[in-house]
Short mmCIF file of C-alpha atoms in Angstrom, two decimals:
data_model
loop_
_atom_site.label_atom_id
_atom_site.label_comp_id
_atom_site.label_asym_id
_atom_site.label_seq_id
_atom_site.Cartn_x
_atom_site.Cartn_y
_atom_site.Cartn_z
CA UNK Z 1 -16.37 -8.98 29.11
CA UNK Z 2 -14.27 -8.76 32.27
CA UNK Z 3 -11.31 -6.31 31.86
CA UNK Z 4 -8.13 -8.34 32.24
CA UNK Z 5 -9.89 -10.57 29.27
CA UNK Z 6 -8.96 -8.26 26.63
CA UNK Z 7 -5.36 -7.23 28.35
CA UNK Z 8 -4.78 -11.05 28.61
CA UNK Z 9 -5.20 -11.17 24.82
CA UNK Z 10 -3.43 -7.96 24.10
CA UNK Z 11 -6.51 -6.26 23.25
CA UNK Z 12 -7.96 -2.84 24.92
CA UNK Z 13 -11.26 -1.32 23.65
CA UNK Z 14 -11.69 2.78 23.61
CA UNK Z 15 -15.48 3.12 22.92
CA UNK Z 16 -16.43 0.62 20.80
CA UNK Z 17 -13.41 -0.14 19.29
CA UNK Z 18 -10.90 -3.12 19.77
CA UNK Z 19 -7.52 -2.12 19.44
CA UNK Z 20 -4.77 -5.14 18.98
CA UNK Z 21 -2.70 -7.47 16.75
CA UNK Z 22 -5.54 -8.90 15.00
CA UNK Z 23 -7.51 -5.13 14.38
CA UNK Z 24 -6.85 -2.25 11.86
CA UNK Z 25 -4.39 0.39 13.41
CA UNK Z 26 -5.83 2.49 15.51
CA UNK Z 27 -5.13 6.40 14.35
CA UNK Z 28 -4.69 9.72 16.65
CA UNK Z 29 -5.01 12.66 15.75
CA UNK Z 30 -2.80 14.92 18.53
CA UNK Z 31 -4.09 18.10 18.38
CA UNK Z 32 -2.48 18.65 21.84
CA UNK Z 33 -2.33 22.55 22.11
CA UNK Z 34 -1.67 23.30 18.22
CA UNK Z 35 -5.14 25.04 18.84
CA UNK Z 36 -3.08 27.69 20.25
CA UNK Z 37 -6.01 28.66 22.55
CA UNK Z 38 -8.51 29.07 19.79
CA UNK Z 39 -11.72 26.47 19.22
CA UNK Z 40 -12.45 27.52 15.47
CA UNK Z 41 -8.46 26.08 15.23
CA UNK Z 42 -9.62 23.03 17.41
CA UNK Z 43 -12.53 22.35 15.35
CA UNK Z 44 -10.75 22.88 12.32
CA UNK Z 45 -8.10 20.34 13.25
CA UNK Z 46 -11.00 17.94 14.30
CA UNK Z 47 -11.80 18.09 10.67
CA UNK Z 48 -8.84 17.33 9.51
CA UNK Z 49 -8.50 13.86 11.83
CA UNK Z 50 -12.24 13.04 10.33
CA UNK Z 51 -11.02 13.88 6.68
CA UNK Z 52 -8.11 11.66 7.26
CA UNK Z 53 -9.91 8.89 8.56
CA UNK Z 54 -8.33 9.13 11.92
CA UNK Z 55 -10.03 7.23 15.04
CA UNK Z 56 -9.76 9.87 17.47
CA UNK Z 57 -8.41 13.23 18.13
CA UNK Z 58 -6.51 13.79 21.78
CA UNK Z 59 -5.95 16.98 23.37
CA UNK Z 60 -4.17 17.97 26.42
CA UNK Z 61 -5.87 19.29 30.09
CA UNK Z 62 -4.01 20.92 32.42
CA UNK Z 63 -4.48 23.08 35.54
CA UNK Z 64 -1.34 24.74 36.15
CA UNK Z 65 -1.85 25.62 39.59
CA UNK Z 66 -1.93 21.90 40.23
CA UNK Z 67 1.56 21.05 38.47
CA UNK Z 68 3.45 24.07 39.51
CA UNK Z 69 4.47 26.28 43.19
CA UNK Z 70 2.43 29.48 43.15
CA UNK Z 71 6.31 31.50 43.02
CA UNK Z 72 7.32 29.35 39.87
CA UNK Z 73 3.78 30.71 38.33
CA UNK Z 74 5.06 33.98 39.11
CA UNK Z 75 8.30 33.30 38.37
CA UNK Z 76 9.47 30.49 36.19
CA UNK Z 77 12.57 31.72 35.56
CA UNK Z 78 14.10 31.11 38.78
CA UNK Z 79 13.96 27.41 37.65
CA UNK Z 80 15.13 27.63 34.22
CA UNK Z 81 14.90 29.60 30.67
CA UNK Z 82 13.02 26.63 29.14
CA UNK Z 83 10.52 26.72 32.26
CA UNK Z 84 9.66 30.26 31.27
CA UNK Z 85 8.85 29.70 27.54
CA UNK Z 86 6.84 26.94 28.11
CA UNK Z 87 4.59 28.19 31.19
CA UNK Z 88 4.59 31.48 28.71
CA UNK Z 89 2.83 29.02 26.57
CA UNK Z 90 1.24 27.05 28.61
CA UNK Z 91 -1.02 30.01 29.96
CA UNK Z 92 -1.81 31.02 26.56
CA UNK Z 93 -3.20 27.80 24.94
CA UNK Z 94 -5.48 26.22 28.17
CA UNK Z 95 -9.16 25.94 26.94
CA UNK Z 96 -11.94 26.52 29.06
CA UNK Z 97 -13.86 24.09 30.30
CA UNK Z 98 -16.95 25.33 28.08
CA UNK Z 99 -14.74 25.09 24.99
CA UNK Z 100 -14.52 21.25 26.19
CA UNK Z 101 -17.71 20.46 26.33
CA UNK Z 102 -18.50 22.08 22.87
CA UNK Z 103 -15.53 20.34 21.40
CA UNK Z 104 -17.25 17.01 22.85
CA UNK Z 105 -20.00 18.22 20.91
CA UNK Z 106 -18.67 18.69 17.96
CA UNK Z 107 -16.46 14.90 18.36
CA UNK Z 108 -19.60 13.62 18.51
CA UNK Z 109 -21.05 15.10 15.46
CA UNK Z 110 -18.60 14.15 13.22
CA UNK Z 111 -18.79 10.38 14.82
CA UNK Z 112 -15.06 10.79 15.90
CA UNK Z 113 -13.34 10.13 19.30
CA UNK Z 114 -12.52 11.89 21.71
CA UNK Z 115 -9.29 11.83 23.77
CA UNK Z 116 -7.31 13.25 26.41
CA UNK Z 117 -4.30 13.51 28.65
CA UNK Z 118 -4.98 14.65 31.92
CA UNK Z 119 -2.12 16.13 33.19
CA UNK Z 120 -2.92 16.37 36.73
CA UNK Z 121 -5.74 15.42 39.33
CA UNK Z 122 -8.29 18.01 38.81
CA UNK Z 123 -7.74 17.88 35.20
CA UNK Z 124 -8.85 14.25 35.40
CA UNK Z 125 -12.17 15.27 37.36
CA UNK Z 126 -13.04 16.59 34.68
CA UNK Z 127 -12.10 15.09 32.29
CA UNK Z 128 -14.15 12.51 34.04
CA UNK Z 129 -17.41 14.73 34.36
CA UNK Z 130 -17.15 14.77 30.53
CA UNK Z 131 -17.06 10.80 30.53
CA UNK Z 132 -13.81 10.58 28.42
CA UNK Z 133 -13.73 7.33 27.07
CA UNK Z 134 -9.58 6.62 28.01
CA UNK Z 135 -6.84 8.90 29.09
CA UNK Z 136 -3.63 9.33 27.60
CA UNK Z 137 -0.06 9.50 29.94
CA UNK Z 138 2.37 11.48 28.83
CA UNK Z 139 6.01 10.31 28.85
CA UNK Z 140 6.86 13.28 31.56
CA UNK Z 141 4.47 11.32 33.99
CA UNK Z 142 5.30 7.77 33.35
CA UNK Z 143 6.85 7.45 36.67
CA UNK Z 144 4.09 10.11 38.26
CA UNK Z 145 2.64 6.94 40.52
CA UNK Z 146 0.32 9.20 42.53
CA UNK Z 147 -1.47 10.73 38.77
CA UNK Z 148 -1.37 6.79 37.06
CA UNK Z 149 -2.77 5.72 40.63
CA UNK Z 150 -5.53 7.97 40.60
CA UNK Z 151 -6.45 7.72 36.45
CA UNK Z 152 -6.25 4.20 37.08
CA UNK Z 153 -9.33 4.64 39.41
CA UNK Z 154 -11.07 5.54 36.99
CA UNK Z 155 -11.08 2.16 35.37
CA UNK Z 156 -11.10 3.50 31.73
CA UNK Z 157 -7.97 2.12 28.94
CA UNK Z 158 -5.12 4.10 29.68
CA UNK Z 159 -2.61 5.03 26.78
CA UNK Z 160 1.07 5.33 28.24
CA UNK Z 161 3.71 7.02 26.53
CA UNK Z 162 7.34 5.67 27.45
CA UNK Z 163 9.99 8.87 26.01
CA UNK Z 164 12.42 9.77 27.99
CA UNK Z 165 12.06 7.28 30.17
CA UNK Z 166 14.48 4.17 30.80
CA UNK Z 167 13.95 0.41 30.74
CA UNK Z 168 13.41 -0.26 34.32
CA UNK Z 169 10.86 2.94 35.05
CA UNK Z 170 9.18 1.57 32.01
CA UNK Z 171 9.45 -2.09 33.91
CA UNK Z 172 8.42 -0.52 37.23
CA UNK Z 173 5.17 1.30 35.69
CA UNK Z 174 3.90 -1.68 34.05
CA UNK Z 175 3.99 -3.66 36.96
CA UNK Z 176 2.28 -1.21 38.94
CA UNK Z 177 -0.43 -0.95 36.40
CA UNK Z 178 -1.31 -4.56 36.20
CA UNK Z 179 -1.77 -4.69 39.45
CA UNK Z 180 -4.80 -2.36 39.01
CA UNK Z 181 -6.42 -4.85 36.52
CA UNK Z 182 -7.16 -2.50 34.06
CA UNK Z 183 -6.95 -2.11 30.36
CA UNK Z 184 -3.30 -0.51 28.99
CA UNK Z 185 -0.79 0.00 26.55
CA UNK Z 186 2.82 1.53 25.96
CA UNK Z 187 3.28 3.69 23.49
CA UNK Z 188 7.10 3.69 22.32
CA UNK Z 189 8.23 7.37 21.69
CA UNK Z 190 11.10 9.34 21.31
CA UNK Z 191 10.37 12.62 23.40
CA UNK Z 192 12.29 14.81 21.43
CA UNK Z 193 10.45 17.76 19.13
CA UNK Z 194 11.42 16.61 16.55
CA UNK Z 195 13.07 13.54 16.69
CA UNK Z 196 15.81 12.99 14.47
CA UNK Z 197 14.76 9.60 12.10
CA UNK Z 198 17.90 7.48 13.42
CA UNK Z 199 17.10 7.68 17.05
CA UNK Z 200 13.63 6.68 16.75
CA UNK Z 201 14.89 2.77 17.53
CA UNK Z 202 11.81 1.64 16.16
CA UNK Z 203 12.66 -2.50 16.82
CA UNK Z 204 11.64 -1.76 20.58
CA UNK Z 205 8.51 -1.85 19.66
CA UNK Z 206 8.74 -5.32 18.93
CA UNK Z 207 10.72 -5.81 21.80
CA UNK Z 208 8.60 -3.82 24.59
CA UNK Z 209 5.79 -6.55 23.34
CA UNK Z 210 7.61 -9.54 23.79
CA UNK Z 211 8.88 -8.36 26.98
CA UNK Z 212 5.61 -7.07 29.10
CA UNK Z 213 3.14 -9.26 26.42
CA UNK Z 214 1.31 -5.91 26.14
CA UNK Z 215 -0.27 -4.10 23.18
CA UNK Z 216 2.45 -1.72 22.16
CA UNK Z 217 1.98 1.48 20.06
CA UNK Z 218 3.78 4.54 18.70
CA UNK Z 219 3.63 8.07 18.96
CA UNK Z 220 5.62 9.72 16.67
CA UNK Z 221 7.74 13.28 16.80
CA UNK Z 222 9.50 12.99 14.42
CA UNK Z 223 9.21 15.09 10.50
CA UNK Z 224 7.97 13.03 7.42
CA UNK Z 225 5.37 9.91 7.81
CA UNK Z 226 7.69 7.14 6.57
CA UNK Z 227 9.04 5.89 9.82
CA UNK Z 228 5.45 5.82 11.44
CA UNK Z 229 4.05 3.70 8.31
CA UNK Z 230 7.05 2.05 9.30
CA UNK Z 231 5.89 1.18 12.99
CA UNK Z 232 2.49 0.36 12.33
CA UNK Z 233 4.33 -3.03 9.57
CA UNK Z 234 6.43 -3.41 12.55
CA UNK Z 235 3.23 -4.24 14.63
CA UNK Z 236 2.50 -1.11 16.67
CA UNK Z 237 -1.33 -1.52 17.40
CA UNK Z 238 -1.63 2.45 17.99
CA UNK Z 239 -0.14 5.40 15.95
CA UNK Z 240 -0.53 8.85 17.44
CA UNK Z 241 0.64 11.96 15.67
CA UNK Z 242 0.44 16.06 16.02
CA UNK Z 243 -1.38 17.28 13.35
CA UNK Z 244 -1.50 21.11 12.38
CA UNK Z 245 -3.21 23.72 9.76
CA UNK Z 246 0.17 24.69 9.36
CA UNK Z 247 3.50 24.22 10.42
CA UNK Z 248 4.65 27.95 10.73
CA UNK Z 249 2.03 29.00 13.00
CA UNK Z 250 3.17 29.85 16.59
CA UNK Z 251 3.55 26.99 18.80
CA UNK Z 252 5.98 24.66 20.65
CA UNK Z 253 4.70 21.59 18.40
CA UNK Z 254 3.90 22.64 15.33
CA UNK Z 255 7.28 22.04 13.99
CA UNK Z 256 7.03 18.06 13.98
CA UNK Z 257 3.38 17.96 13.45
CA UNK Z 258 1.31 16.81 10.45
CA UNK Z 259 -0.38 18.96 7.66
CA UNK Z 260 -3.55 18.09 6.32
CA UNK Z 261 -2.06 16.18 3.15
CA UNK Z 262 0.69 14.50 5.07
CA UNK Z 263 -1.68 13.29 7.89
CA UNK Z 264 -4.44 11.71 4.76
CA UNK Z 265 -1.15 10.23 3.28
CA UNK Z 266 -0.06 8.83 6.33
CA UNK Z 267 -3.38 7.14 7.21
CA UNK Z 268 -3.58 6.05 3.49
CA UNK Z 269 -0.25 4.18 3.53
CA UNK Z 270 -1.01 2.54 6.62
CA UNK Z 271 -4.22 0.95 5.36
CA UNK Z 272 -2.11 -0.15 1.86
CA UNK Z 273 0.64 -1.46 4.14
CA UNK Z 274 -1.70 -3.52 6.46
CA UNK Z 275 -3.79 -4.89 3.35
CA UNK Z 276 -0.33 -5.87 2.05
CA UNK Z 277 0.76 -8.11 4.73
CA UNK Z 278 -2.12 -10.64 4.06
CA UNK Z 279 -1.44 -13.94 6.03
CA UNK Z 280 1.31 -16.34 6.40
CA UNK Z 281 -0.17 -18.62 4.27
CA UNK Z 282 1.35 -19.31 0.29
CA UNK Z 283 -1.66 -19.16 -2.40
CA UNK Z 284 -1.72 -18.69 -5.39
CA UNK Z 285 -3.76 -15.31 -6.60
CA UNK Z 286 -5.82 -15.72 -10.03
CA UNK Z 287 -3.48 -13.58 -11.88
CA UNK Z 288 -0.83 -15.72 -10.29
CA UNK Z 289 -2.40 -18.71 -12.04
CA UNK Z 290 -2.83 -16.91 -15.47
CA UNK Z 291 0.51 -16.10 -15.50
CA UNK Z 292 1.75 -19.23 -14.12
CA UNK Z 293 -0.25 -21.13 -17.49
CA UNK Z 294 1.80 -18.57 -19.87
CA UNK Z 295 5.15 -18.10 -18.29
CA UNK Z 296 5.53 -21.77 -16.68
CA UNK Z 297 6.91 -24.60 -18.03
CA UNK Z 298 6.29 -28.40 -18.58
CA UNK Z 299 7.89 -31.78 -19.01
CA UNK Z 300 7.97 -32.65 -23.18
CA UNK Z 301 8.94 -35.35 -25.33
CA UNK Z 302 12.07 -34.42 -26.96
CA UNK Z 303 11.51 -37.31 -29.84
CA UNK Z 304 9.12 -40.33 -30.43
CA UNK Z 305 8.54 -42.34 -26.96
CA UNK Z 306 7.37 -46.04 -27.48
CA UNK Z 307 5.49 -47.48 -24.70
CA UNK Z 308 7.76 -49.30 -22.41
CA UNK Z 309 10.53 -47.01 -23.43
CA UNK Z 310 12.93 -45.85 -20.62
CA UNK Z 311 12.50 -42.30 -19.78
CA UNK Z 312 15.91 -39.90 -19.77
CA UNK Z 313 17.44 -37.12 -20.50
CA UNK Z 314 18.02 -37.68 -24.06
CA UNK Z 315 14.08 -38.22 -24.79
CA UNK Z 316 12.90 -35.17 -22.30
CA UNK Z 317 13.21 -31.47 -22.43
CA UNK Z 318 11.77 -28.61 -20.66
CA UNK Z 319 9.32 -25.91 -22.76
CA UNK Z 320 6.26 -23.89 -21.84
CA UNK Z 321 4.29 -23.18 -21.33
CA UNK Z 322 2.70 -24.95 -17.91
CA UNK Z 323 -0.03 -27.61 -20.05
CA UNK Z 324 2.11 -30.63 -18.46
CA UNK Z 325 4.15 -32.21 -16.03
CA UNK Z 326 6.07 -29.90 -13.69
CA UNK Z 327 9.89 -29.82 -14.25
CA UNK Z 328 10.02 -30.50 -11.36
CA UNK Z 329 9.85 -34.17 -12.18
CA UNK Z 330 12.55 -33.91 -14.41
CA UNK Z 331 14.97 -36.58 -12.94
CA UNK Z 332 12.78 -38.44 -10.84
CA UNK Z 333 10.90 -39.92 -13.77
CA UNK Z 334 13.96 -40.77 -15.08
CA UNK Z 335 14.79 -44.44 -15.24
CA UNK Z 336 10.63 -45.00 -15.06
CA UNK Z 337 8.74 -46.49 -18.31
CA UNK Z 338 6.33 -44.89 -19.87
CA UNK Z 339 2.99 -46.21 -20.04
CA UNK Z 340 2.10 -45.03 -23.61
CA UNK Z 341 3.69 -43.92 -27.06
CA UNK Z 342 4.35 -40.73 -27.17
CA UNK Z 343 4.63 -38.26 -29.99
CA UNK Z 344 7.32 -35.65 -29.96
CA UNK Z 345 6.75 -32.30 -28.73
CA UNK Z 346 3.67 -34.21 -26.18
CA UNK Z 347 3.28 -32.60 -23.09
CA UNK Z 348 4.06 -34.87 -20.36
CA UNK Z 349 0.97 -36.03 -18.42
CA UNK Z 350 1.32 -37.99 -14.85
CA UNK Z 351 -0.57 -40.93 -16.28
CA UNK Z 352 2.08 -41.23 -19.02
CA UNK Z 353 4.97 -42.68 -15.36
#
């Protein structure tokens, strides 16, 4: 199928998978850098995603040399405090490129996707030379034109996160990306770690839909699981959250990440909430109709009713259960004959107008 079919219908495909309106919600695992350098954490976190039932774990490449001068490297502080903390990080957490490929591996094994954001150029290389099946954008680069211009290239879905980031950048991004005729979506995020529940402002999700007619997602920073249950009823094809063994260990992220338990109850919900929205169409369930025959009610003769005999209010009542005529009929049958005698305490029938 050519590309701009599915983003015409709102649809993108990672792998094998279709990922719109009319599809299950498409779970992330982030394991971002909550590895903390380490692959037995990696794998261990990959575990959790497939115990879940996620669809795919992301992670995050970066080459710092790339994204920062050589005398910020050395010396981050002459930027800002935060700048130093998180290049401290930064340089503690990058895996090698062998610990990609064996986390590949082991994605693959447990029949689980793979994903990444490729933070700069030469991250993408090779994040290409492992033939990732889409990238993810962070919200920091959705107005990096050059990086989107050269992931683009690439041709594979691209998952863009729109944090900190206004209206008309978001506007300006999504223009520029349909112009490449490829396969996207926004992801609606609040950038802050963690984000407090009444900023999340999850009704632009909704809205960022409606506005670009793209397949809009949600990746979620904030603590607890209720408000992204609450995104995916609101229609957000996509839910990505951190996940972590636990949230004390060291690390930036780990904070507003999910445990083990919260991430299976959070994938559990989402599947009861999306069988629980059925279809806009009123039916009756079988239980419904059981019910309906005890608790409903009928049309009955209050007294004797000779054939010929004026129905009214003073020969009708209303008693269950539902065996008759719906009271529903109550006064429009009135002022009608009947077409029979009728015994009191009969259940009205619709031959009996």
């Amino acid at each position: 199928m050519n590309i701009m079919n599915y983003t015409e219908k709102n649809i993108i495909k990672i792998s094998e998978t279709l990922i719109g309106k009319d599809y299950p919600c498409y779970v992330v695992g982030e394991i971002g850098i909550n590895h903390n350098g380490d692959i037995n954490i990696a794998k261990k976190l990959i575990d959790v995603a497939v115990t879940a039932g996620a669809n795919a774990v992301k992670f995050q490449k970066r080459d710092l040399n790339s994204l920062y001068r050589l005398e910020v490297l050395e010396n981050p502080n002459i930027e800002s405090q935060g700048l130093e903390i998180l290049l401290d990080v930064l340089k503690k957490v990058e895996l090698s490129d062998s610990d990609y490929h064996e986390i590949i591996k082991y994605c693959n094994e447990k029949n689980i996707t793979f994903l990444c954001t490729g933070w700069d150029t030469k991250s993408v290389d090779f994040l290409e030379s492992i033939n990732v099946p889409a990238y993810k954008i962070a919200s920091a680069d959705l107005t990096n034109f050059p990086l989107i211009d050269y992931i683009a290239r690439t041709k594979k879905p691209i998952l863009i996160s729109t944090g900190m980031s206004t209206m008309e950048e978001i506007e300006k991004t999504v223009n520029f990306l349909k112009e490449k005729n490829i396969e996207f979506l926004l992801l609606h995020s609040n950038s802050t770690y963690p984000a407090p529940v009444d900023t999340l402002n999850l009704s632009l999700i909704h809205h960022l839909e409606q506005k670009f007619q793209l397949p809009v997602g949600y990746s979620g920073h904030e603590q607890g699981i209720i408000p992204s249950v609450t995104a995916a009823i609101l229609g957000a094809v996509l839910i990505e959250r951190h996940i972590t063994l636990d949230k004390t260990m060291e690390g930036i992220d780990q904070s507003s990440s999910l445990e083990p338990l919260e991430f299976s109850q959070l994938i559990k919900f989402i599947r009861e909430a999306e069988n629980s929205l059925g279809k806009p169409i009123k039916k009756m369930t079988r239980g419904e109709i059981l019910q309906k025959e005890v608790l409903g009610k009928s049309l009955v003769s209050r007294c004797n009713i000779e054939k010929g005999e004026i129905f009214s209010e003073n020969n009708l009542e209303v008693r269950g259960p539902a065996k008759g005529l719906s009271p529903q009929f109550f006064y429009k049958i009135q002022g009608k004959k009947s077409n029979r005698s009728i015994k009191k305490g009969s259940y009205l029938q619709s031959d009996d107008l």
